[in-house]
mmCIF file of C-alpha atoms in Angstrom:
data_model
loop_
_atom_site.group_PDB
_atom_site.id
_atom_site.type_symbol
_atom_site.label_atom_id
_atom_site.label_comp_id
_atom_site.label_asym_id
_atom_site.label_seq_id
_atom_site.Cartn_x
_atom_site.Cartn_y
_atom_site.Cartn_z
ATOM 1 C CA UNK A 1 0.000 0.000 0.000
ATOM 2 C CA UNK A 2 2.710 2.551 0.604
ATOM 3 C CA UNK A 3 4.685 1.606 -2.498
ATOM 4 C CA UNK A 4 1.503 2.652 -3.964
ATOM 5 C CA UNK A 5 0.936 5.779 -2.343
ATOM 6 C CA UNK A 6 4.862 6.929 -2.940
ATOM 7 C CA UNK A 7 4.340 6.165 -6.924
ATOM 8 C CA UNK A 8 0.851 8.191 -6.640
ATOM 9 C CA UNK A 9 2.908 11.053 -4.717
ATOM 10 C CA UNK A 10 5.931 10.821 -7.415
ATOM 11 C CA UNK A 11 3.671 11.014 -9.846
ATOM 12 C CA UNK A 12 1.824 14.155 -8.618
ATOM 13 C CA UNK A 13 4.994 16.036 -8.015
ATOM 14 C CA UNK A 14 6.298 15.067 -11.781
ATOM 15 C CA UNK A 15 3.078 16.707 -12.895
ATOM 16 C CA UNK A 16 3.552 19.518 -10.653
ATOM 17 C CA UNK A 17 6.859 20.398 -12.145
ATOM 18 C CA UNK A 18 5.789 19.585 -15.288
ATOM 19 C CA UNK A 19 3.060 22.127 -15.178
ATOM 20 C CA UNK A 20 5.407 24.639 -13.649
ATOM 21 C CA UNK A 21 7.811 23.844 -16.440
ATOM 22 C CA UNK A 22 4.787 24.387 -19.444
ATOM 23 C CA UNK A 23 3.507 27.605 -17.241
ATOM 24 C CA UNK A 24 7.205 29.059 -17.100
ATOM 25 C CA UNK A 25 8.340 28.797 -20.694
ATOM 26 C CA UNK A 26 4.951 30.163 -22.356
ATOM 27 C CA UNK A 27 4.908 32.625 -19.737
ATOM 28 C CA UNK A 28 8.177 33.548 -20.124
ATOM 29 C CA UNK A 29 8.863 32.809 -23.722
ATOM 30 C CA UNK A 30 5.489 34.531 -25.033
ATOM 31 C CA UNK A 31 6.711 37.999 -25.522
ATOM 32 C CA UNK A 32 9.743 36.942 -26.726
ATOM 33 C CA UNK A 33 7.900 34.249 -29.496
ATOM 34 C CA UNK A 34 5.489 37.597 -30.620
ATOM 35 C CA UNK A 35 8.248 40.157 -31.148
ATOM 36 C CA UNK A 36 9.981 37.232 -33.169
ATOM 37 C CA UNK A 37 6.939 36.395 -34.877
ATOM 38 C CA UNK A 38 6.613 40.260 -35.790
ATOM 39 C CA UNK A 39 9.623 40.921 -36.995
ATOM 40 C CA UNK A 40 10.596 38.141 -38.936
ATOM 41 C CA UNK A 41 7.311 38.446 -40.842
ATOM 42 C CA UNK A 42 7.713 41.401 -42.727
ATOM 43 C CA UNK A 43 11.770 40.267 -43.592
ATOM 44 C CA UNK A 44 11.100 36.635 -44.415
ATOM 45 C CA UNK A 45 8.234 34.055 -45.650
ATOM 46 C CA UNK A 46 6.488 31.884 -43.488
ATOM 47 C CA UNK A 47 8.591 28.578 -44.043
ATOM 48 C CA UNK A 48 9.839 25.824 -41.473
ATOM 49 C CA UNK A 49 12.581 28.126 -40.408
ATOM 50 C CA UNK A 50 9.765 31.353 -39.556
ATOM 51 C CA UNK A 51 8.220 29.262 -36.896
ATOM 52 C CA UNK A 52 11.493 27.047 -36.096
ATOM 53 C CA UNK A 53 13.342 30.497 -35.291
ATOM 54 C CA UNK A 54 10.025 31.788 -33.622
ATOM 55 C CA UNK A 55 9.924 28.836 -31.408
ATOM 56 C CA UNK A 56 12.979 27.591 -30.656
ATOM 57 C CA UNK A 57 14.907 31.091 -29.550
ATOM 58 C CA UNK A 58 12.289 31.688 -26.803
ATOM 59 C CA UNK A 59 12.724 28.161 -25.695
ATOM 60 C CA UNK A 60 16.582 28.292 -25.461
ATOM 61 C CA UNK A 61 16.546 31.874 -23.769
ATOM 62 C CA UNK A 62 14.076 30.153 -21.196
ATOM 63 C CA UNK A 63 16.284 26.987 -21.041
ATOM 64 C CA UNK A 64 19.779 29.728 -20.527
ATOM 65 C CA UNK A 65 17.885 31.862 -17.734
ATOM 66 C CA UNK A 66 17.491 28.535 -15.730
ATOM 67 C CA UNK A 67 20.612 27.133 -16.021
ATOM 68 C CA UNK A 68 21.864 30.449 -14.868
ATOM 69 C CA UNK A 69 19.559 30.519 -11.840
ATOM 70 C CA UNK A 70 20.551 26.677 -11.016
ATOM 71 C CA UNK A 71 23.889 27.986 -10.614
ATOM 72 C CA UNK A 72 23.339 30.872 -9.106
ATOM 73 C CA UNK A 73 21.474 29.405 -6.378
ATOM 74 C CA UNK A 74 23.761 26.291 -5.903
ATOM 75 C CA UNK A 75 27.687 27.758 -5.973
ATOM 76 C CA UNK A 76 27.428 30.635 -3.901
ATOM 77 C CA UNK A 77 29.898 33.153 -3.993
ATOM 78 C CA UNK A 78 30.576 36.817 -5.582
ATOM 79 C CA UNK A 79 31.967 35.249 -9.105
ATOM 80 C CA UNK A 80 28.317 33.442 -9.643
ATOM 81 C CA UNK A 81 26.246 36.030 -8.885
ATOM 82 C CA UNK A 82 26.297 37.286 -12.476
ATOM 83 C CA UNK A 83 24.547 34.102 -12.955
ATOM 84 C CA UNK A 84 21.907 35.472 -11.093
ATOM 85 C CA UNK A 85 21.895 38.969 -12.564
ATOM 86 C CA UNK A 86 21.867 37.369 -16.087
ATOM 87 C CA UNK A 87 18.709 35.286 -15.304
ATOM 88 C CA UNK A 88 16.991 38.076 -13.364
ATOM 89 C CA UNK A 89 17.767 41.009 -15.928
ATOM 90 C CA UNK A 90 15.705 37.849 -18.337
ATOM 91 C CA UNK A 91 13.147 37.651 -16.026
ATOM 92 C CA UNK A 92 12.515 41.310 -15.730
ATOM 93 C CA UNK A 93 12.987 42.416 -18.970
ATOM 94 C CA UNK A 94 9.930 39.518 -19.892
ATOM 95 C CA UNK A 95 7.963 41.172 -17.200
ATOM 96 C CA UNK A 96 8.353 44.413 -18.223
ATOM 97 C CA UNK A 97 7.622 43.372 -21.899
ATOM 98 C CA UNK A 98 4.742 40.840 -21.640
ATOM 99 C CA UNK A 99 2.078 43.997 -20.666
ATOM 100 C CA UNK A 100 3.389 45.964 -24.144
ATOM 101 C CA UNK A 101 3.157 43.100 -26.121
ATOM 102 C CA UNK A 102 -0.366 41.792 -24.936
ATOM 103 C CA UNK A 103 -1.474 45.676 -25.591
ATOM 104 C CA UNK A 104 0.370 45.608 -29.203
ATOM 105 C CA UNK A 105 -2.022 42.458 -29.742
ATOM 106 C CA UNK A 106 -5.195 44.284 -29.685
ATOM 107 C CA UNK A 107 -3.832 46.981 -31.749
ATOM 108 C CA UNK A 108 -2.694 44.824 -34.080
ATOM 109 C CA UNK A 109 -5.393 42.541 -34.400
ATOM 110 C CA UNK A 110 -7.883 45.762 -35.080
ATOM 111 C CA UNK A 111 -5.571 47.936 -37.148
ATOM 112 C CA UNK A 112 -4.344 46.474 -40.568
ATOM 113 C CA UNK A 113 -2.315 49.592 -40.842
ATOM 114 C CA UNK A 114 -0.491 49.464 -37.837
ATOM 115 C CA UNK A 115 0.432 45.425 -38.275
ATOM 116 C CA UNK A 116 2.317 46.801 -40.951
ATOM 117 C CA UNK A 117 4.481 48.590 -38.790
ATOM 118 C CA UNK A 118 4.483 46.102 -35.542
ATOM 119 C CA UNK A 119 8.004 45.142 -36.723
ATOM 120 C CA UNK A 120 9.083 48.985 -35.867
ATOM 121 C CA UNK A 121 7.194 49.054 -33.112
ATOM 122 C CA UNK A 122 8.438 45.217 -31.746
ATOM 123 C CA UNK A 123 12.454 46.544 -32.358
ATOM 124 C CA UNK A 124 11.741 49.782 -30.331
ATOM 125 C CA UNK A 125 9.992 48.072 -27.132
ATOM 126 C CA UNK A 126 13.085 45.671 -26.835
ATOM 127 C CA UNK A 127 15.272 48.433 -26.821
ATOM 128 C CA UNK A 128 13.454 50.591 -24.928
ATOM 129 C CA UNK A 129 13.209 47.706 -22.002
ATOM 130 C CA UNK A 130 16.929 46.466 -22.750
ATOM 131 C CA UNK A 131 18.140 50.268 -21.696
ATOM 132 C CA UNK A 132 16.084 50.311 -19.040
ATOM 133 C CA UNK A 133 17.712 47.166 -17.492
ATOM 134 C CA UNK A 134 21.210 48.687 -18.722
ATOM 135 C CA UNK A 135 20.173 51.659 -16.865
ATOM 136 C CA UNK A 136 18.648 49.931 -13.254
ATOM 137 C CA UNK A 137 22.263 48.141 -13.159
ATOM 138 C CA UNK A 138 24.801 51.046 -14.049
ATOM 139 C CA UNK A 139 22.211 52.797 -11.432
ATOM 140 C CA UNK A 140 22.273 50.625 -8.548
ATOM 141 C CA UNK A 141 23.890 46.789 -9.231
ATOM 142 C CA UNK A 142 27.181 47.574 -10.595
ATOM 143 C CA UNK A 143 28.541 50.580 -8.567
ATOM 144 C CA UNK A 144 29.564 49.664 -5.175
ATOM 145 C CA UNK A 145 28.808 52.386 -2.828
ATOM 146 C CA UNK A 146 30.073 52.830 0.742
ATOM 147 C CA UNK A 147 27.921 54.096 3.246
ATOM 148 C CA UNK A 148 27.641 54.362 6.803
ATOM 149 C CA UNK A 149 25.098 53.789 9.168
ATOM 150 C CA UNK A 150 24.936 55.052 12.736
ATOM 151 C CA UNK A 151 22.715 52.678 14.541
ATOM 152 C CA UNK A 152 21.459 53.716 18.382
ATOM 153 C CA UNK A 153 21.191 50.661 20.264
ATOM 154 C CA UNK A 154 22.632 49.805 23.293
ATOM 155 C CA UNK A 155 22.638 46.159 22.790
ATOM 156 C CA UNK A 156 25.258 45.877 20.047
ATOM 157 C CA UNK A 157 28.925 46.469 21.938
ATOM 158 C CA UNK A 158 30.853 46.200 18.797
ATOM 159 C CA UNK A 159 31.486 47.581 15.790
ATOM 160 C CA UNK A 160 29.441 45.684 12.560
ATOM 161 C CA UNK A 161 30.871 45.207 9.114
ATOM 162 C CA UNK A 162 27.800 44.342 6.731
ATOM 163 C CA UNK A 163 28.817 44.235 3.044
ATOM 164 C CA UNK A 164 26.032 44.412 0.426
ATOM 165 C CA UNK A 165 27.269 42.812 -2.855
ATOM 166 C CA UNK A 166 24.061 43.599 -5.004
ATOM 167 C CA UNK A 167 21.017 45.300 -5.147
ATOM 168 C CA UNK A 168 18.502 45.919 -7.849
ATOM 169 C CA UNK A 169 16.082 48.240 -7.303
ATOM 170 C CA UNK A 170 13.941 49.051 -10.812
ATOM 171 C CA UNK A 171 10.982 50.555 -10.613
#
């Protein structure tokens, strides 16, 4: 009876991460696929490379971003935490894109005249959110800054050292 119940419980957690897994890369690789889909239309016909490139760089740019949080998470030290910077500036820069591009879907799918130009308007969004990552890091991840804090307590006797390797802050 328990061997039965552990296969049962296997099997719920294999769906669990499966659906996690299906939830994370259409989630994550939706804005991505559409901007694709956008541009490459109006350079090249719809043939098995169109919806191979359309599908497949989403997928790998999902696949890199959790690779680079595996390590991240699991060798910690100061070397790997570009790891993590690499996956979250991903994550964010999905976030911050996924609104735009569901908004650019009703525009599109009402205006002929301004599908025409989605491939414009697709190239401008990435850039716009790829400087504002550039911009959250050269303002707040990348500079080290020394400051320091006078704290009134009577319970600490000694002096603290507290370093604080990263911090992103965008919004």
């Amino acid at each position: 009876m328990f061997a039965i119940m552990a296969k049962q419980n296997k099997f719920k957690l294999v769906l669990v991460i499966l659906t996690v897994l299906v939830l994370y890369f259409i989630l994550f690789g939706y804005p991505i696929f559409r901007c694709l889909w956008w541009i490459l239309d109006h350079f090249i016909s719809k043939t098995w490379y169109f919806y191979f490139i359309c599908i497949a760089v989403p997928i790998f740019l999902d696949i890199i971003a959790l690779i680079c949080t595996a390590i991240g998470f699991s060798i910690q030290s100061v070397k790997t935490r570009y790891f993590n910077h690499i996956s979250t500036d991903y994550i964010i820069f999905v976030i911050i894109l996924l609104p735009l591009i569901i908004i650019c879907e009703f525009i599109f799918d009402f205006s002929s005249a301004a599908l025409r130009y989605a491939w414009i308007v697709c190239i401008i969004l990435l850039g716009i959110c790829a400087l504002y990552i550039i911009l959250a890091h050269l303002n707040g991840a990348l500079i080290m800054r020394k400051k320091n804090i006078y704290l009134k307590s009577t319970k600490i006797k000694q002096s603290l050292r507290i370093i604080h390797i990263s911090d992103i802050h965008i919004g």
